[in-house]
Coordinates of C-alpha atoms in Angstrom, one line a residue:
X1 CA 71.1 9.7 87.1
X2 CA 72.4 6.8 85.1
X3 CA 70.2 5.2 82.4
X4 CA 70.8 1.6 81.3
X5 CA 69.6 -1.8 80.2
X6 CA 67.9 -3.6 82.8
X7 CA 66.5 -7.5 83.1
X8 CA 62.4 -7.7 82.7
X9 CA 61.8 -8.6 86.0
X10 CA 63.3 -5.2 87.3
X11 CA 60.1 -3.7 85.7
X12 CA 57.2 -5.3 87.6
X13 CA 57.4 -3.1 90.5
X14 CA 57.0 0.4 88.4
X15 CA 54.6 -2.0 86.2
X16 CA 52.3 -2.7 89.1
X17 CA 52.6 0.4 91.3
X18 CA 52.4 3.2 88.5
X19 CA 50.9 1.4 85.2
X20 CA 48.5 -1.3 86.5
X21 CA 47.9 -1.4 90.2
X22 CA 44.8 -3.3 90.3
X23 CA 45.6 -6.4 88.2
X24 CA 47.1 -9.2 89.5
X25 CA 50.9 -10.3 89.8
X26 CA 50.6 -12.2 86.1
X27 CA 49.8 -9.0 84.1
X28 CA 53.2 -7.9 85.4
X29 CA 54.7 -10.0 82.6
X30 CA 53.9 -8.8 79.4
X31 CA 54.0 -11.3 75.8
X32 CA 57.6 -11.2 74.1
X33 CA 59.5 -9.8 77.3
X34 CA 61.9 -12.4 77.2
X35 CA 62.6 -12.7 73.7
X36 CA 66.4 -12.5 72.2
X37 CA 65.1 -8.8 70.2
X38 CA 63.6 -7.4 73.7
X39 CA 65.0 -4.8 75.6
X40 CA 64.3 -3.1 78.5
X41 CA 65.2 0.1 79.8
X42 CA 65.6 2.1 83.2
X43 CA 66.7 4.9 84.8
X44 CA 68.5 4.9 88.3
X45 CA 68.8 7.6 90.4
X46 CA 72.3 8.4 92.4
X47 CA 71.2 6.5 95.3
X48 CA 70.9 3.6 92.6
X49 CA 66.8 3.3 92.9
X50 CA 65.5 2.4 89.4
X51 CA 63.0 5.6 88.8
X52 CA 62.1 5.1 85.2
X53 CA 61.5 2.3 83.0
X54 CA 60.8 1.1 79.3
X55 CA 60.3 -2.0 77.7
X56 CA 60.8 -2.7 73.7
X57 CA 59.8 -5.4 71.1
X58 CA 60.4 -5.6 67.6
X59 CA 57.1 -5.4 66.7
X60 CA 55.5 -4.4 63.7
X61 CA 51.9 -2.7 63.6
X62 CA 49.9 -2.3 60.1
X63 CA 49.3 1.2 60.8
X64 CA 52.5 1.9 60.1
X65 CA 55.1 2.1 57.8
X66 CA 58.3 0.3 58.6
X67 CA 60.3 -2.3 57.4
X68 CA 61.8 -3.3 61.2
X69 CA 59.5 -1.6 63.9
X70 CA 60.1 -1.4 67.6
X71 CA 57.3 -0.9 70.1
X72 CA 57.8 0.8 73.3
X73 CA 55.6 -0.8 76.8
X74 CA 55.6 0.1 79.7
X75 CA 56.9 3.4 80.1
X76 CA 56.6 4.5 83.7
X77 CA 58.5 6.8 86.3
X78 CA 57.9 6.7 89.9
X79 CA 55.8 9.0 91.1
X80 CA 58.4 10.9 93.1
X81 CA 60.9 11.4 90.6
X82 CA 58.3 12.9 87.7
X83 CA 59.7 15.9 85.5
X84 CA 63.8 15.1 86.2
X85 CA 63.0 14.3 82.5
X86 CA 63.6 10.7 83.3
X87 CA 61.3 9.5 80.3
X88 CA 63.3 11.8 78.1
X89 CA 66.6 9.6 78.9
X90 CA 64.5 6.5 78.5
X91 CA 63.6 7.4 75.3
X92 CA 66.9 8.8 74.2
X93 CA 68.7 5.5 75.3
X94 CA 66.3 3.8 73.2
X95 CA 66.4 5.7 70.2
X96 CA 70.4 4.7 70.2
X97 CA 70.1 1.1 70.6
X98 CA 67.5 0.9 68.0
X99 CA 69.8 2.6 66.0
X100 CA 72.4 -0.2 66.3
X101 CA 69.5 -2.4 65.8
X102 CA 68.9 -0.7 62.4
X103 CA 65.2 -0.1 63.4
X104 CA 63.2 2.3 61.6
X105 CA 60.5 2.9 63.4
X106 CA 59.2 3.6 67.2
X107 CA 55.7 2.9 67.8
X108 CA 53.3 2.9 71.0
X109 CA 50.1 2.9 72.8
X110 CA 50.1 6.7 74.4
X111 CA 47.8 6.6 77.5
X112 CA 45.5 10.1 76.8
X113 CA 47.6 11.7 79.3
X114 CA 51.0 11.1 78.4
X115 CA 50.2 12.3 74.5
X116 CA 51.9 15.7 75.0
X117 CA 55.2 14.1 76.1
X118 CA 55.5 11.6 73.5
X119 CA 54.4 14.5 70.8
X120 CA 57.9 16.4 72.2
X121 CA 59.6 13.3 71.7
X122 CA 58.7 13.3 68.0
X123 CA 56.1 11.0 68.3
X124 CA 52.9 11.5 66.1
X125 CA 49.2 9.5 66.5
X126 CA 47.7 7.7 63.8
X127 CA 43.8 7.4 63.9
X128 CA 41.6 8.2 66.8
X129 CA 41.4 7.2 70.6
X130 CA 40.5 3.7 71.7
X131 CA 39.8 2.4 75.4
X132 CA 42.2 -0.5 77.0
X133 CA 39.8 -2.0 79.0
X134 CA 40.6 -1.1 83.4
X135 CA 43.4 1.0 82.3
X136 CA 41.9 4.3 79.9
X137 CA 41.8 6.0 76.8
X138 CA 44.5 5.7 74.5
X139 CA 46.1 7.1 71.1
X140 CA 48.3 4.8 68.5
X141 CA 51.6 7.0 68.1
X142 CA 54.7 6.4 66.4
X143 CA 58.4 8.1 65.1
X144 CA 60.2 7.4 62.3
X145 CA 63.7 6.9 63.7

């Protein structure tokens, strides 16, 4: 497995097929994915298929304190390749760019399901859960880096 930045448009295809398969083509392109403070992440596997992905914007959310506040979108791992802890090295690889980045904080929108990984990660949620409309329940959680 090799981790490593990636472009945006080497997301859409874990985007559509794990994260939002029944919305059209346009909601593959999220707000802010090509701005100069984006980054986007993903993990390849040795035959060089990209298995994991996330996306991060220096965003800042009231909820949370921060002075320069990263938010993480768009985490997803192919079905196939789940617990090879390729989240774990998506996060990981993150955490040290932010670093250089001097960010202080990671925040995100934790589908229901996915609270117990992001809670290993260090993550913890702020107020209670709140529906995304087509897509689920969700919890607000964030890590002071």
């Amino acid at each position: 497995m090799e981790t490593r930045f990636i472009e945006a448009n080497q997301t859409h295809d874990l985007r559509h097929r794990v994260l939002i398969p029944d919305h059209p083509v346009e909601a593959l392109v999220y707000p802010g994915d090509d701005d100069a403070t984006t980054f986007h992440v993903g993990v390849f596997d040795d035959e060089e298929r990209l298995v994991a992905i996330g996306s991060f914007y220096e965003e800042a959310d009231s909820q949370f304190d921060g002075k320069k506040q990263y938010r993480l979108r768009g985490m997803a791992s192919d079905p196939g390749a789940r617990l090879r802890g390729l989240g774990k090295a998506v996060i990981v690889f993150a955490e040290e760019e932010l670093a250089r980045r001097e960010a202080d904080l990671l925040w995100c929108n934790a589908r229901v399901i996915a609270t117990g990984f992001y809670e290993k990660m260090g993550f913890h949620s702020v107020g209670s859960e709140f529906v995304i409309p087509k897509i689920g329940g969700h919890y607000k959680m964030g890590k002071i880096l």
